[in-house]
Amino acid sequence: MLNISDLHVSYGKRAILHGVSLSCQPGKITVIIGPNGCGKSTMLKAIAGVTPMERGEIRLDEDSLLALSDLQRARRIAYLAQGKSIPEITAGRMVLHGRFPYLSYPRNYRAQDFAIAKQAMNQMGIEAYAHRSMSELSGGMRQKVYIAMALAQQSDVILMDEPTTYLDIAQQFKLAKTIRELAESGKTILLVLHDILLALKLADQIAVMQDGYIRDCTTPSALCESTLLQEIFQIGIQTITVKDRLEYFYETEELL
C-alpha cells in the first residue's frame, strides 16, 4: 500500500501542497482531479522523488521512501511525467530505459531486459516502431512509447500524469483497458487526469484537489452524489445504468 501522510511541498517561498494525505491500495486505481495549478503534478513528483518534500511522510508498505536510495525507489515506483523531451534515440531504446533500475554501470542489457521491453511494446501495440526514431513519431505514438517504458520498469506502483495526452479516443479506451488490467494484476495505480468523465469511469477512488489540499477522496458514485464537482468545476454530472454498468455524462444545461 502507498500511504502519503501530511505532505507539504513548496517551490521557494510558495507553498504548493498543504498537508496532503492519501492512501492507495494494490489492485486499485486512484485518480487525482482538480483545477490547473492545484498541486496534482507536484504530488506525483514528490512521490517519485523528483521534487523534495518539505515535511510529511510517504510509505510504501512498511518502508519510508526517504530511506530508499534512488535506485531502490525506481525499482518500486514507475513515474510517467506529463511534459517530456524528445530524445534522438529509437523507440525500442527508449522502452529499454525502463530497465535502468535493474542494471549496474555501465549498462549492459541482458536477454531478460530485451524480452521485458519487447513484451511492454507488444502490450502497447508499438512493436513495429521499435527501430523508429522518437523524433519521427507522432505525439500519440511517443506517448505510447513512454507508457511502455513505465511498464518495462515492472514496479509495484505506477504513477501517470495525464497519460491520455495526444491519444485519440480509440487509444484512450485501449489505455484505460491496459490500466485496469495492470490494477487487476496487483499494481497500485495513481493517475492525474483532466478528463473527469474518464476519471469517473476508470477510478476505484477519486481524490479531488483544490489549492494544494485534497477536498475529498471517495468513490465515483459518491462523488457524483455530492456537490463538490459543481462547486469546483461548475459542472453537473448525471448517471445512467447501461447493461448493469453505471455510465456518467455532463448535464447539458451546465455546458451551454
GROMACS .gro file of C-alpha atoms in nm:
model
  256
    1MET     CA    1   0.000   0.000   0.000
    2LEU     CA    2   0.116   0.353  -0.081
    3ASN     CA    3   0.049   0.593   0.206
    4ILE     CA    4   0.103   0.969   0.186
    5SER     CA    5   0.071   1.149   0.519
    6ASP     CA    6   0.075   1.525   0.588
    7LEU     CA    7   0.273   1.602   0.272
    8HIS     CA    8   0.396   1.960   0.239
    9VAL     CA    9   0.581   2.083  -0.070
   10SER     CA   10   0.698   2.435  -0.153
   11TYR     CA   11   0.870   2.593  -0.451
   12GLY     CA   12   1.089   2.854  -0.285
   13LYS     CA   13   0.863   3.058  -0.060
   14ARG     CA   14   0.547   2.949  -0.241
   15ALA     CA   15   0.363   2.664  -0.070
   16ILE     CA   16   0.211   2.416  -0.317
   17LEU     CA   17   0.087   2.124  -0.106
   18HIS     CA   18  -0.062   2.183   0.239
   19GLY     CA   19  -0.063   1.863   0.446
   20VAL     CA   20  -0.190   1.625   0.178
   21SER     CA   21  -0.277   1.271   0.291
   22LEU     CA   22  -0.383   0.984   0.067
   23SER     CA   23  -0.382   0.603   0.071
   24CYS     CA   24  -0.363   0.396  -0.247
   25GLN     CA   25  -0.422   0.023  -0.234
   26PRO     CA   26  -0.274  -0.253  -0.452
   27GLY     CA   27  -0.513  -0.368  -0.720
   28LYS     CA   28  -0.694  -0.034  -0.718
   29ILE     CA   29  -0.689   0.275  -0.940
   30THR     CA   30  -0.675   0.613  -0.769
   31VAL     CA   31  -0.732   0.919  -0.988
   32ILE     CA   32  -0.647   1.275  -0.887
   33ILE     CA   33  -0.856   1.552  -1.043
   34GLY     CA   34  -0.860   1.925  -0.981
   35PRO     CA   35  -0.821   2.267  -1.145
   36ASN     CA   36  -0.497   2.367  -1.314
   37GLY     CA   37  -0.227   2.464  -1.066
   38CYS     CA   38  -0.383   2.293  -0.766
   39GLY     CA   39  -0.081   2.066  -0.699
   40LYS     CA   40  -0.170   1.741  -0.877
   41SER     CA   41   0.155   1.706  -1.072
   42THR     CA   42   0.362   1.827  -0.777
   43MET     CA   43   0.215   1.549  -0.566
   44LEU     CA   44   0.323   1.283  -0.816
   45LYS     CA   45   0.670   1.437  -0.843
   46ALA     CA   46   0.710   1.429  -0.465
   47ILE     CA   47   0.611   1.062  -0.451
   48ALA     CA   48   0.854   0.980  -0.732
   49GLY     CA   49   1.134   1.170  -0.558
   50VAL     CA   50   1.166   1.427  -0.839
   51THR     CA   51   1.055   1.713  -0.614
   52PRO     CA   52   1.171   1.722  -0.249
   53MET     CA   53   0.907   1.741   0.018
   54GLU     CA   54   0.922   2.000   0.292
   55ARG     CA   55   0.775   1.769   0.552
   56GLY     CA   56   0.545   1.470   0.580
   57GLU     CA   57   0.586   1.101   0.512
   58ILE     CA   58   0.548   0.872   0.212
   59ARG     CA   59   0.549   0.500   0.280
   60LEU     CA   60   0.530   0.202   0.052
   61ASP     CA   61   0.414  -0.094   0.258
   62GLU     CA   62   0.640  -0.073   0.566
   63ASP     CA   63   0.920   0.126   0.402
   64SER     CA   64   0.965   0.501   0.414
   65LEU     CA   65   1.054   0.623   0.066
   66LEU     CA   66   1.301   0.869   0.219
   67ALA     CA   67   1.501   0.571   0.348
   68LEU     CA   68   1.530   0.421  -0.001
   69SER     CA   69   1.804   0.504  -0.249
   70ASP     CA   70   1.707   0.649  -0.587
   71LEU     CA   71   1.771   0.306  -0.740
   72GLN     CA   72   1.556   0.126  -0.484
   73ARG     CA   73   1.275   0.378  -0.530
   74ALA     CA   74   1.291   0.342  -0.909
   75ARG     CA   75   1.252  -0.035  -0.878
   76ARG     CA   76   0.933   0.009  -0.680
   77ILE     CA   77   0.775   0.318  -0.837
   78ALA     CA   78   0.744   0.397  -1.209
   79TYR     CA   79   0.668   0.760  -1.294
   80LEU     CA   80   0.535   0.882  -1.627
   81ALA     CA   81   0.574   1.260  -1.632
   82GLN     CA   82   0.345   1.497  -1.819
   83GLY     CA   83   0.594   1.701  -2.022
   84LYS     CA   84   0.880   1.503  -2.173
   85SER     CA   85   1.167   1.591  -2.404
   86ILE     CA   86   1.214   1.405  -2.732
   87PRO     CA   87   1.550   1.225  -2.727
   88GLU     CA   88   1.724   1.127  -3.050
   89ILE     CA   89   1.702   0.754  -2.989
   90THR     CA   90   1.482   0.476  -3.119
   91ALA     CA   91   1.152   0.382  -2.956
   92GLY     CA   92   1.294   0.042  -2.861
   93ARG     CA   93   1.587   0.201  -2.679
   94MET     CA   94   1.350   0.439  -2.504
   95VAL     CA   95   1.147   0.150  -2.368
   96LEU     CA   96   1.468  -0.020  -2.253
   97HIS     CA   97   1.530   0.281  -2.029
   98GLY     CA   98   1.266   0.130  -1.804
   99ARG     CA   99   1.519  -0.141  -1.720
  100PHE     CA  100   1.781   0.104  -1.587
  101PRO     CA  101   1.695   0.045  -1.218
  102TYR     CA  102   1.795  -0.319  -1.258
  103LEU     CA  103   2.132  -0.259  -1.427
  104SER     CA  104   2.472  -0.168  -1.290
  105TYR     CA  105   2.700   0.079  -1.463
  106PRO     CA  106   2.799   0.052  -1.743
  107ARG     CA  107   2.452  -0.055  -1.852
  108ASN     CA  108   2.473  -0.384  -2.035
  109TYR     CA  109   2.128  -0.511  -2.121
  110ARG     CA  110   2.056  -0.877  -2.054
  111ALA     CA  111   1.837  -1.110  -2.255
  112GLN     CA  112   1.559  -1.073  -1.998
  113ASP     CA  113   1.568  -0.692  -2.032
  114PHE     CA  114   1.514  -0.715  -2.407
  115ALA     CA  115   1.234  -0.969  -2.351
  116ILE     CA  116   1.059  -0.749  -2.093
  117ALA     CA  117   1.089  -0.439  -2.315
  118LYS     CA  118   0.950  -0.632  -2.612
  119GLN     CA  119   0.656  -0.753  -2.404
  120ALA     CA  120   0.582  -0.395  -2.293
  121MET     CA  121   0.591  -0.273  -2.654
  122ASN     CA  122   0.362  -0.556  -2.761
  123GLN     CA  123   0.123  -0.463  -2.482
  124MET     CA  124   0.106  -0.106  -2.616
  125GLY     CA  125   0.088  -0.221  -2.980
  126ILE     CA  126   0.408  -0.041  -3.085
  127GLU     CA  127   0.644  -0.330  -3.158
  128ALA     CA  128   0.655  -0.231  -3.527
  129TYR     CA  129   0.805   0.107  -3.429
  130ALA     CA  130   1.096  -0.031  -3.225
  131HIS     CA  131   1.357   0.091  -3.474
  132ARG     CA  132   1.194   0.427  -3.549
  133SER     CA  133   1.346   0.743  -3.403
  134MET     CA  134   1.139   0.909  -3.132
  135SER     CA  135   1.157   1.237  -3.326
  136GLU     CA  136   0.983   1.071  -3.622
  137LEU     CA  137   0.682   0.954  -3.420
  138SER     CA  138   0.356   1.138  -3.366
  139GLY     CA  139   0.274   1.277  -3.023
  140GLY     CA  140   0.031   0.993  -2.957
  141MET     CA  141   0.281   0.728  -3.061
  142ARG     CA  142   0.554   0.880  -2.844
  143GLN     CA  143   0.313   0.877  -2.550
  144LYS     CA  144   0.259   0.505  -2.601
  145VAL     CA  145   0.637   0.454  -2.604
  146TYR     CA  146   0.671   0.633  -2.270
  147ILE     CA  147   0.392   0.422  -2.123
  148ALA     CA  148   0.566   0.107  -2.248
  149MET     CA  149   0.883   0.230  -2.076
  150ALA     CA  150   0.691   0.260  -1.749
  151LEU     CA  151   0.552  -0.091  -1.796
  152ALA     CA  152   0.902  -0.228  -1.861
  153GLN     CA  153   1.008  -0.093  -1.522
  154GLN     CA  154   0.790  -0.364  -1.363
  155SER     CA  155   0.737  -0.169  -1.042
  156ASP     CA  156   0.459  -0.230  -0.791
  157VAL     CA  157   0.341   0.132  -0.810
  158ILE     CA  158   0.275   0.322  -1.133
  159LEU     CA  159   0.230   0.700  -1.134
  160MET     CA  160   0.098   0.859  -1.454
  161ASP     CA  161   0.050   1.232  -1.510
  162GLU     CA  162  -0.206   1.288  -1.788
  163PRO     CA  163  -0.129   0.960  -1.971
  164THR     CA  164  -0.404   1.016  -2.231
  165THR     CA  165  -0.233   1.329  -2.369
  166TYR     CA  166  -0.202   1.312  -2.750
  167LEU     CA  167  -0.403   0.988  -2.766
  168ASP     CA  168  -0.713   0.974  -2.987
  169ILE     CA  169  -1.037   0.847  -2.839
  170ALA     CA  170  -0.983   0.486  -2.951
  171GLN     CA  171  -0.635   0.481  -2.798
  172GLN     CA  172  -0.769   0.635  -2.478
  173PHE     CA  173  -1.010   0.344  -2.440
  174LYS     CA  174  -0.730   0.095  -2.507
  175LEU     CA  175  -0.509   0.266  -2.250
  176ALA     CA  176  -0.791   0.260  -1.994
  177LYS     CA  177  -0.823  -0.115  -2.052
  178THR     CA  178  -0.446  -0.158  -2.003
  179ILE     CA  179  -0.454   0.043  -1.681
  180ARG     CA  180  -0.743  -0.167  -1.549
  181GLU     CA  181  -0.554  -0.487  -1.635
  182LEU     CA  182  -0.245  -0.359  -1.453
  183ALA     CA  183  -0.453  -0.289  -1.144
  184GLU     CA  184  -0.613  -0.633  -1.163
  185SER     CA  185  -0.263  -0.785  -1.172
  186GLY     CA  186  -0.197  -0.627  -0.830
  187LYS     CA  187  -0.033  -0.297  -0.925
  188THR     CA  188  -0.104   0.021  -0.732
  189ILE     CA  189  -0.210   0.282  -0.986
  190LEU     CA  190  -0.217   0.657  -0.922
  191LEU     CA  191  -0.316   0.884  -1.212
  192VAL     CA  192  -0.368   1.252  -1.274
  193LEU     CA  193  -0.646   1.315  -1.526
  194HIS     CA  194  -0.820   1.626  -1.657
  195ASP     CA  195  -1.095   1.424  -1.823
  196ILE     CA  196  -1.350   1.399  -1.542
  197LEU     CA  197  -1.576   1.151  -1.723
  198LEU     CA  198  -1.282   0.918  -1.788
  199ALA     CA  199  -1.176   0.955  -1.425
  200LEU     CA  200  -1.524   0.859  -1.306
  201LYS     CA  201  -1.534   0.560  -1.540
  202LEU     CA  202  -1.184   0.433  -1.457
  203ALA     CA  203  -1.123   0.506  -1.090
  204ASP     CA  204  -1.188   0.298  -0.783
  205GLN     CA  205  -1.141   0.615  -0.581
  206ILE     CA  206  -1.108   0.979  -0.682
  207ALA     CA  207  -0.910   1.241  -0.492
  208VAL     CA  208  -1.035   1.592  -0.563
  209MET     CA  209  -0.770   1.859  -0.516
  210GLN     CA  210  -0.806   2.234  -0.485
  211ASP     CA  211  -0.546   2.495  -0.387
  212GLY     CA  212  -0.298   2.237  -0.260
  213TYR     CA  213  -0.549   2.044  -0.046
  214ILE     CA  214  -0.740   1.722  -0.103
  215ARG     CA  215  -1.101   1.824  -0.057
  216ASP     CA  216  -1.233   1.469  -0.066
  217CYS     CA  217  -1.130   1.116  -0.164
  218THR     CA  218  -1.423   0.890  -0.237
  219THR     CA  219  -1.581   0.657  -0.490
  220PRO     CA  220  -1.702   0.791  -0.826
  221SER     CA  221  -2.067   0.730  -0.739
  222ALA     CA  222  -2.038   0.906  -0.404
  223LEU     CA  223  -1.859   1.199  -0.567
  224CYS     CA  224  -2.142   1.239  -0.818
  225GLU     CA  225  -2.395   1.245  -0.535
  226SER     CA  226  -2.207   1.530  -0.367
  227THR     CA  227  -2.195   1.894  -0.478
  228LEU     CA  228  -1.814   1.909  -0.492
  229LEU     CA  229  -1.777   1.887  -0.870
  230GLN     CA  230  -2.033   2.161  -0.911
  231GLU     CA  231  -1.855   2.375  -0.654
  232ILE     CA  232  -1.504   2.337  -0.801
  233PHE     CA  233  -1.566   2.291  -1.173
  234GLN     CA  234  -1.914   2.447  -1.213
  235ILE     CA  235  -2.037   2.133  -1.392
  236GLY     CA  236  -2.308   1.884  -1.322
  237ILE     CA  237  -2.277   1.509  -1.366
  238GLN     CA  238  -2.564   1.272  -1.431
  239THR     CA  239  -2.555   0.893  -1.425
  240ILE     CA  240  -2.739   0.625  -1.615
  241THR     CA  241  -2.726   0.248  -1.586
  242VAL     CA  242  -2.643   0.070  -1.912
  243LYS     CA  243  -2.624  -0.312  -1.910
  244ASP     CA  244  -2.583  -0.315  -1.531
  245ARG     CA  245  -2.299  -0.064  -1.551
  246LEU     CA  246  -2.306   0.294  -1.431
  247GLU     CA  247  -2.223   0.549  -1.703
  248TYR     CA  248  -2.154   0.919  -1.649
  249PHE     CA  249  -2.229   1.224  -1.862
  250TYR     CA  250  -2.230   1.602  -1.826
  251GLU     CA  251  -2.556   1.781  -1.772
  252THR     CA  252  -2.621   1.961  -2.100
  253GLU     CA  253  -2.756   2.274  -1.932
  254GLU     CA  254  -2.427   2.321  -1.749
  255LEU     CA  255  -2.232   2.334  -2.077
  256LEU     CA  256  -2.450   2.587  -2.259
   0.00000   0.00000   0.00000
